[in-house]
Coordinates of C-alpha atoms in Angstrom, one line a residue:
M1 CA 0.0 0.0 0.0
T2 CA 2.9 2.4 0.5
P3 CA 3.3 3.1 -3.3
V4 CA -0.4 3.9 -3.4
Y5 CA -0.1 6.4 -0.6
A6 CA 3.0 7.9 -2.2
L7 CA 1.2 8.4 -5.5
T8 CA -1.9 9.7 -3.8
Y9 CA 0.2 12.3 -2.0
M10 CA 1.8 13.4 -5.2
M11 CA -1.6 13.6 -6.9
L12 CA -2.9 15.8 -4.0
I13 CA 0.1 18.1 -4.4
V14 CA -0.5 18.4 -8.1
F15 CA -4.2 19.1 -7.6
F16 CA -3.4 21.7 -4.9
G17 CA -1.0 23.4 -7.2
Y18 CA -3.5 23.4 -10.1
V19 CA -6.2 24.9 -8.0
L20 CA -3.8 27.7 -6.8
L21 CA -3.0 28.4 -10.4
A22 CA -6.6 29.4 -10.9
F23 CA -6.2 32.3 -8.6
I24 CA -3.0 33.4 -10.3
F25 CA -4.0 33.0 -14.0
K26 CA -7.8 33.5 -13.6
G27 CA -8.9 31.4 -16.6
E28 CA -5.9 31.9 -18.9
S29 CA -4.7 29.0 -21.0
L30 CA -1.3 27.3 -20.7
P31 CA 0.5 24.5 -22.5
F32 CA -0.1 21.2 -20.8
S33 CA 3.6 20.9 -20.0
E34 CA 3.8 24.3 -18.2
C35 CA 0.5 23.7 -16.4
L36 CA 1.8 20.4 -15.1
G37 CA 5.2 21.8 -14.2
L38 CA 3.7 24.7 -12.3
S39 CA 1.1 22.5 -10.6
L40 CA 4.0 20.3 -9.2
A41 CA 6.3 23.2 -8.2
V42 CA 3.6 25.5 -6.7
G43 CA 1.8 22.6 -5.1
A44 CA 5.0 21.3 -3.4
G45 CA 5.9 24.7 -2.1
A46 CA 2.4 25.5 -1.0
M47 CA 1.9 22.2 0.7
G48 CA 5.0 22.6 2.8
S49 CA 3.9 26.1 3.8
L50 CA 0.4 25.0 4.6
L51 CA 1.6 22.2 6.8
F52 CA 3.8 24.8 8.6
G53 CA 0.8 26.9 9.3
I54 CA -1.2 23.8 10.5
S55 CA 1.7 22.8 12.7
L56 CA 1.8 26.3 14.3
C57 CA -1.9 25.7 15.2
G58 CA -1.0 22.6 17.1
F59 CA -1.5 19.8 14.6
S60 CA 1.2 17.5 13.3
P61 CA 0.5 15.8 9.9
S62 CA -2.0 13.0 10.0
R63 CA -4.8 11.5 7.9
M64 CA -7.3 13.6 9.6
V65 CA -5.3 16.7 8.8
F66 CA -5.2 15.6 5.2
L67 CA -8.9 15.1 5.1
L68 CA -9.3 18.7 6.1
I69 CA -6.7 19.7 3.4
I70 CA -8.7 17.8 0.8
I71 CA -11.9 19.6 1.9
L72 CA -10.1 23.0 1.7
V73 CA -8.6 22.3 -1.8
G74 CA -12.0 21.1 -2.9
C75 CA -13.7 24.3 -1.8
L76 CA -11.0 26.3 -3.6
Y77 CA -11.6 24.3 -6.7
L78 CA -15.3 25.0 -6.6
I79 CA -14.6 28.7 -6.2
G80 CA -12.3 28.6 -9.2
A81 CA -14.8 26.7 -11.3
K82 CA -17.7 29.0 -10.3
Y83 CA -15.8 32.1 -11.5
Q84 CA -14.3 30.3 -14.5
W85 CA -10.7 30.9 -13.2
L86 CA -9.4 27.3 -13.7
V87 CA -6.5 27.1 -16.0
K88 CA -7.3 25.9 -19.5
I89 CA -5.0 23.7 -21.5
Q90 CA -3.9 25.1 -24.9
P91 CA -4.9 22.8 -27.8
V92 CA -1.9 21.1 -29.5
D93 CA -1.0 22.6 -32.8
S94 CA -0.5 19.4 -34.8
K95 CA 1.2 21.2 -37.7
G96 CA 3.8 22.7 -35.4
D97 CA 4.6 19.4 -33.6
V98 CA 6.4 17.4 -36.2
V99 CA 7.4 13.9 -34.9
N100 CA 11.0 13.3 -36.2
L101 CA 14.0 11.4 -35.1
A102 CA 15.5 14.3 -33.1
N103 CA 12.3 14.8 -31.1
V104 CA 12.1 11.1 -30.3
M105 CA 15.8 11.0 -29.2
V106 CA 15.3 13.9 -26.9
F107 CA 12.2 12.4 -25.4
C108 CA 13.9 9.0 -24.9
S109 CA 17.0 10.6 -23.4
F110 CA 14.9 12.6 -20.8
S111 CA 12.9 9.5 -20.0
L112 CA 16.1 7.6 -19.2
L113 CA 17.2 10.5 -17.0
M114 CA 13.9 10.5 -15.1
A115 CA 14.1 6.7 -14.7
G116 CA 17.6 6.9 -13.3
I117 CA 16.7 9.6 -10.8
A118 CA 13.6 7.7 -9.7
I119 CA 15.7 4.6 -9.1
H120 CA 18.2 6.6 -7.2
A121 CA 15.5 8.2 -5.1
L122 CA 13.3 5.2 -4.4
G123 CA 15.9 2.4 -4.5
F124 CA 17.8 3.6 -1.3
P125 CA 16.8 5.1 2.0
L126 CA 18.2 8.4 3.2
Y127 CA 22.0 7.7 3.1
E128 CA 23.5 11.2 2.3
W129 CA 24.7 12.8 5.6
D130 CA 22.8 16.0 5.1
A131 CA 19.7 14.2 3.9
F132 CA 19.6 11.9 6.9
S133 CA 20.8 14.2 9.7
I134 CA 19.2 17.5 8.7
W135 CA 16.2 17.2 6.4
G136 CA 15.1 13.6 7.3
L137 CA 15.6 14.2 11.1
K138 CA 13.5 17.3 11.0
A139 CA 10.8 15.6 9.1
K140 CA 10.6 12.9 11.8
V141 CA 10.4 15.5 14.5
L142 CA 7.6 17.4 12.7
F143 CA 5.7 14.1 12.1
Y144 CA 5.6 13.4 15.8
E145 CA 5.2 16.9 17.3
S146 CA 3.7 20.2 16.2
L147 CA 5.6 23.5 16.3
A148 CA 3.0 24.9 18.7
H149 CA 4.4 22.6 21.3
K150 CA 8.0 23.8 20.8
P151 CA 9.6 20.4 20.3
D152 CA 12.7 19.9 22.5
Y153 CA 14.7 19.0 19.4
F154 CA 15.0 22.6 18.3
Y155 CA 16.6 23.6 21.5
D156 CA 19.0 20.6 22.0
L157 CA 22.5 21.9 21.3
S158 CA 23.8 18.3 21.3
L159 CA 21.9 18.1 17.9
S160 CA 23.4 21.3 16.5
F161 CA 25.1 19.3 13.8
S162 CA 21.6 19.1 12.2
H163 CA 21.3 22.9 12.0
L164 CA 18.4 23.5 14.3
D165 CA 17.3 26.8 12.7
Y166 CA 17.3 25.7 9.1
P167 CA 14.0 26.4 7.1
L168 CA 11.4 23.7 7.2
G169 CA 9.9 23.6 3.7
V170 CA 11.3 20.2 2.6
P171 CA 11.0 18.6 6.1
F172 CA 7.3 19.5 6.2
L173 CA 6.7 18.1 2.7
I174 CA 8.4 14.8 3.8
S175 CA 6.5 14.7 7.1
G176 CA 3.3 15.3 5.2
F177 CA 3.9 12.0 3.4
Y178 CA 4.6 10.3 6.8
G179 CA 1.3 11.7 8.1
L180 CA -0.7 10.3 5.1
L181 CA 1.1 7.0 5.3
G182 CA 0.8 6.8 9.1
E183 CA 4.4 5.9 9.7
V184 CA 8.0 6.9 8.8
N185 CA 9.4 5.6 5.6
D186 CA 12.6 7.2 4.5
T187 CA 12.7 5.5 1.1
W188 CA 9.2 6.3 -0.3
A189 CA 9.4 9.8 1.3
K190 CA 11.9 10.6 -1.5
I191 CA 9.2 10.2 -4.2
I192 CA 8.9 14.0 -4.1
F193 CA 12.4 14.5 -5.6
P194 CA 11.9 13.0 -9.1
F195 CA 8.7 15.1 -9.3
Y196 CA 10.7 18.2 -8.3
Y197 CA 13.1 17.4 -11.1
L198 CA 10.2 16.9 -13.6
S199 CA 8.6 20.2 -12.6
L200 CA 11.8 22.1 -13.2
A201 CA 12.3 20.4 -16.6
L202 CA 8.8 21.3 -17.7
I203 CA 9.0 24.9 -16.5
L204 CA 12.5 25.4 -18.1
Y205 CA 11.3 23.8 -21.3
N206 CA 8.5 26.4 -21.6
G207 CA 10.9 29.1 -20.4
F208 CA 13.3 28.2 -23.1
Q209 CA 10.5 28.3 -25.7
W210 CA 9.9 31.9 -24.8
K211 CA 12.7 32.7 -27.2
L212 CA 13.7 29.3 -28.9
D213 CA 11.8 26.8 -31.0
K214 CA 10.7 23.5 -29.4
L215 CA 13.5 21.3 -30.5
K216 CA 16.2 23.8 -29.3
A217 CA 14.3 24.2 -26.0
A218 CA 14.2 20.4 -25.5
C219 CA 17.9 20.0 -26.3
L220 CA 18.7 22.8 -23.8
V221 CA 16.7 21.0 -21.1
L222 CA 18.9 17.9 -21.7
I223 CA 22.1 20.0 -21.6
T224 CA 21.0 21.8 -18.5
L225 CA 19.4 19.0 -16.4
G226 CA 21.3 16.1 -17.8
A227 CA 24.7 17.2 -16.3
G228 CA 26.3 14.6 -14.1
G229 CA 26.2 16.8 -11.0
F230 CA 22.5 17.5 -11.4
V231 CA 21.6 13.8 -11.8
R232 CA 23.9 12.9 -8.9
W233 CA 22.0 15.1 -6.4
A234 CA 18.5 15.1 -7.8
G235 CA 17.5 11.9 -6.0
A236 CA 19.7 12.1 -2.9
G237 CA 17.1 13.6 -0.6
T238 CA 18.8 16.9 0.3
A239 CA 17.0 20.2 0.0
D240 CA 19.4 21.4 -2.7
L241 CA 17.2 20.2 -5.5
A242 CA 14.1 21.9 -4.0
L243 CA 16.1 25.2 -3.7
T244 CA 17.3 24.8 -7.3
V245 CA 13.8 24.3 -8.5
F246 CA 12.3 27.3 -6.7
Y247 CA 15.2 29.6 -7.5
G248 CA 15.3 28.6 -11.2
C249 CA 11.5 29.0 -11.5
G250 CA 11.6 32.3 -9.7
V251 CA 14.3 33.7 -12.0
C252 CA 12.5 32.3 -15.1
Y253 CA 9.3 34.1 -14.3
L254 CA 11.1 37.2 -13.2
L255 CA 12.7 37.5 -16.6
R256 CA 9.3 37.0 -18.3
Y257 CA 7.7 39.6 -16.0
L258 CA 10.4 42.1 -16.9
D259 CA 9.6 41.5 -20.6
D260 CA 5.8 41.5 -20.5
Q261 CA 4.8 43.0 -17.1
K262 CA 2.0 40.4 -16.7
R263 CA 0.4 40.1 -13.3
C264 CA 0.6 36.3 -13.3
H265 CA 4.3 36.3 -13.9
L266 CA 4.8 38.8 -11.1
I267 CA 2.9 36.6 -8.6
L268 CA 4.8 33.5 -9.6
T269 CA 8.1 35.4 -9.3
V270 CA 7.3 36.5 -5.7
L271 CA 5.8 33.1 -4.8
F272 CA 8.8 31.2 -5.9
A273 CA 11.1 33.7 -4.1
Y274 CA 9.2 33.0 -0.9
F275 CA 9.5 29.2 -1.4
C276 CA 13.3 29.8 -1.7
T277 CA 13.4 31.5 1.7
F278 CA 11.5 28.5 3.3
T279 CA 13.8 25.9 1.8
K280 CA 17.4 26.7 2.9
N281 CA 19.3 29.4 4.7
E282 CA 21.0 30.6 1.4
G283 CA 17.5 30.5 -0.1
M284 CA 16.5 33.3 2.2
V285 CA 19.1 35.5 0.5
L286 CA 18.5 34.2 -3.0
G287 CA 14.7 34.9 -2.6
C288 CA 15.5 38.4 -1.5
F289 CA 17.9 38.8 -4.4
I290 CA 15.0 38.0 -6.8
V291 CA 12.7 40.6 -5.2
L292 CA 15.5 43.2 -5.0
V293 CA 16.4 42.8 -8.7
M294 CA 12.8 43.0 -9.7
F295 CA 12.5 46.2 -7.6
L296 CA 15.6 47.7 -9.3
F297 CA 14.5 47.0 -12.8
N298 CA 11.0 48.3 -12.0
L299 CA 12.6 51.4 -10.8
L300 CA 14.6 51.8 -14.0
N301 CA 11.4 51.4 -16.0
R302 CA 8.9 53.3 -13.8
E303 CA 6.6 54.3 -16.6
K304 CA 5.8 50.7 -17.5
S305 CA 5.7 49.2 -14.0
D306 CA 2.6 48.5 -12.1
W307 CA 3.8 49.6 -8.6
K308 CA 0.5 48.7 -6.8
Q309 CA 0.8 45.1 -7.8
F310 CA 4.5 45.0 -7.1
I311 CA 4.1 46.5 -3.6
A312 CA 1.2 44.2 -2.8
C313 CA 3.1 41.0 -3.8
T314 CA 6.2 42.1 -2.1
G315 CA 4.2 42.8 1.1
V316 CA 2.9 39.2 1.0
F317 CA 6.4 37.9 0.4
L318 CA 7.8 39.9 3.4
G319 CA 4.8 38.9 5.6
L320 CA 5.4 35.1 5.0
L321 CA 9.1 35.5 5.4
L322 CA 8.7 37.4 8.7
L323 CA 6.3 34.7 10.0
W324 CA 9.1 32.1 9.7
L325 CA 11.8 34.5 11.1
Y326 CA 9.5 35.3 14.1
W327 CA 9.0 31.6 14.9
R328 CA 12.8 30.8 14.8
R329 CA 13.8 34.0 16.7
D330 CA 14.6 32.2 19.9
L331 CA 16.2 29.1 18.5
P332 CA 19.8 28.7 19.7
R333 CA 22.4 30.0 17.3
T334 CA 25.6 28.0 16.5
S335 CA 29.0 29.0 15.1
E336 CA 27.4 28.7 11.7
D337 CA 25.1 31.7 12.1
Y338 CA 26.6 33.6 9.2
A339 CA 24.4 36.6 9.6
Q340 CA 25.9 37.1 13.1
L341 CA 29.4 36.3 11.9
A342 CA 29.3 38.8 8.9
G343 CA 31.4 41.8 9.6
I344 CA 34.0 44.0 7.9
K345 CA 36.8 42.9 10.4
L346 CA 36.3 39.2 9.8
L347 CA 35.9 39.7 6.1
L348 CA 39.3 41.6 5.9
N349 CA 41.0 39.1 8.2
N350 CA 39.9 36.1 6.0
F351 CA 40.3 37.8 2.7
Y352 CA 43.4 35.7 2.0
R353 CA 41.0 32.7 1.6
L354 CA 40.1 34.0 -1.9
K355 CA 43.4 32.3 -3.0
I356 CA 41.8 29.0 -2.0
I357 CA 38.2 29.8 -3.0
L358 CA 38.7 31.2 -6.5
P359 CA 40.7 28.2 -7.9
A360 CA 38.0 25.9 -6.5
F361 CA 35.3 27.8 -8.3
I362 CA 37.3 27.9 -11.5
E363 CA 37.9 24.2 -11.3
Q364 CA 34.1 23.7 -11.4
L365 CA 34.0 25.6 -14.7
Y366 CA 35.8 22.9 -16.5
A367 CA 34.6 19.9 -14.5
F368 CA 33.0 18.3 -17.5
K369 CA 32.1 15.1 -15.7
L370 CA 29.9 17.1 -13.3
W371 CA 28.5 19.9 -15.5
G372 CA 29.0 18.8 -19.1
G373 CA 30.7 21.9 -20.3
I374 CA 27.7 24.1 -19.6
W375 CA 30.0 27.0 -18.4
V376 CA 32.0 26.8 -21.7
L377 CA 28.7 27.0 -23.6
L378 CA 27.6 30.0 -21.6
A379 CA 30.9 31.8 -22.4
V380 CA 30.8 31.0 -26.1
F381 CA 27.1 31.9 -26.5
A382 CA 27.5 35.1 -24.5
I383 CA 30.2 36.2 -26.8
L384 CA 28.5 35.2 -30.0
G385 CA 25.1 36.5 -28.9
R386 CA 26.4 39.6 -27.1
K387 CA 23.7 41.8 -28.7
A388 CA 21.3 40.1 -26.2
F389 CA 22.8 42.3 -23.5
K390 CA 20.6 45.2 -24.7
H391 CA 17.5 43.5 -23.2
R392 CA 16.9 44.2 -19.5
Y393 CA 15.9 40.7 -18.7
V394 CA 19.3 39.5 -19.9
K395 CA 21.0 42.1 -17.7
A396 CA 18.8 41.0 -14.8
A397 CA 19.8 37.3 -15.2
W398 CA 23.5 38.2 -15.4
L399 CA 23.2 40.4 -12.3
L400 CA 21.6 37.6 -10.4
L401 CA 24.3 35.2 -11.5
V402 CA 27.0 37.6 -10.2
L403 CA 25.2 38.3 -6.9
H404 CA 24.7 34.5 -6.4
A405 CA 28.4 33.8 -6.9
G406 CA 29.4 36.7 -4.7
L407 CA 27.1 35.4 -1.9
Y408 CA 28.7 32.0 -1.9
M409 CA 32.2 33.3 -2.0
F410 CA 31.4 35.6 0.9
V411 CA 30.1 32.6 2.9
F412 CA 33.3 30.7 2.3
I413 CA 35.4 33.7 3.3
I414 CA 33.7 34.1 6.7
T415 CA 32.8 30.4 7.5
P416 CA 34.2 29.2 10.9
W417 CA 34.9 25.8 9.2
D418 CA 38.1 24.8 7.5
V419 CA 37.5 26.4 4.1
R420 CA 39.2 23.6 2.1
E421 CA 37.1 20.9 3.8
L422 CA 33.9 22.8 3.3
L423 CA 34.7 23.4 -0.4
D424 CA 35.4 19.7 -0.8
V425 CA 32.1 18.5 0.7
S426 CA 29.7 21.2 -0.4
L427 CA 30.8 23.1 -3.5
D428 CA 29.3 20.8 -6.1
R429 CA 25.9 20.9 -4.4
L430 CA 26.1 24.7 -4.2
I431 CA 27.0 24.9 -7.9
L432 CA 23.8 22.9 -8.6
H433 CA 21.8 26.1 -7.6
F434 CA 23.4 28.0 -10.5
I435 CA 22.4 25.6 -13.3
P436 CA 18.9 26.7 -14.2
V437 CA 19.9 30.4 -14.5
T438 CA 22.9 29.4 -16.5
G439 CA 20.6 27.5 -18.9
L440 CA 18.3 30.5 -19.2
L441 CA 21.2 32.7 -20.1
I442 CA 22.4 30.2 -22.7
G443 CA 18.9 30.2 -24.2
L444 CA 18.6 34.0 -24.3
H445 CA 22.0 34.4 -26.0
W446 CA 21.3 31.4 -28.3
A447 CA 18.1 33.1 -29.4
R448 CA 20.0 36.2 -30.3
I449 CA 22.5 34.2 -32.4
S450 CA 19.6 32.5 -34.2
S451 CA 17.9 35.9 -34.8
D452 CA 21.1 37.4 -36.2
S453 CA 21.8 34.4 -38.5
S454 CA 18.2 34.4 -39.8
G455 CA 18.2 38.1 -40.3

């Protein structure tokens, strides 16, 4: 019965996400692939956040809680149906979808990737140290106790190795499955990770189609998500895949919002930025980066920006973020509290570490086994398609990439850990977070090259 509960849980997440899309798009039509990808990603982020709210009210995940969630989602569905807000699926243009050998090869290649990640996720229990000792441990605590009861775990310094104050989005999503199943199962709880991967692939596929044709978009998905480092971590059970999904989706819709100023793209940008903040500590900064860059480019284009919508969405983002920060305010801080460590004196004292950090980052650029040459592609396409820099969404994506790299270098400079050891155990997982934005930039520069050659 465990596989049945696992698939039921994922179906509920997808349905929850689909219902929420009704209130974002209000009856607009979407391609099936984008609708499914968004339903998965929005549903996963929203389910973790909803379980957080329910836990604050004193209820840990259980079948009774899920019965109430099903009733809630059903009511939201009926409201969406009444006002005709439910997302419509765009009809397939048969003339534009030519079945040829290239399309078949791309589809088969991605199917093999998905199969490999599913086997990795469901064939093993939590065995990665971070997956077992941080995210899996928190999920078990949240399954047995609600946050309203202030579980002793969060105040036990002997367990500080598990990062007591880390955000709880992924642990709540895992504990939700435990609640529906009625017991802890570390293997089947990882069913969410192949679906995370699928959601990012579908959203990036549609994001690439924004400027590229379907075959190029599909090939770029394979290049971006088929890298060895990506496949290595996709099914491992850490929160890095979730952060990569939410950050990549947030940047994707930010770029589209800067281009078309659509309300739905603004809402999705801010929603994914919030999901970042509730996924990992670095996600709190990355989510804020997305909102800050959106603010900056709105400021530079004031005559075309809808400031009322932007302020309203940003207010919701800050309110949700502050709710989490308020709850964790009295949790014990350890030596890894980087916000407390950050300071000019420490930065200057440790500045010599750049001689260690920069070569490690540069080594990742030509680690073909891990990243398949994606960084070389970015450099080549950026040079050949340099005219794309005139678009503000391209400038925004590059700015985010630079801020992102600067953030991680800053963390390595001030960390209390041995910087060489920390680079060895964490850098490839951190580089994973860069991959979707890198793929988006390759696609935007590639589109410019195609435009110049056809013109």
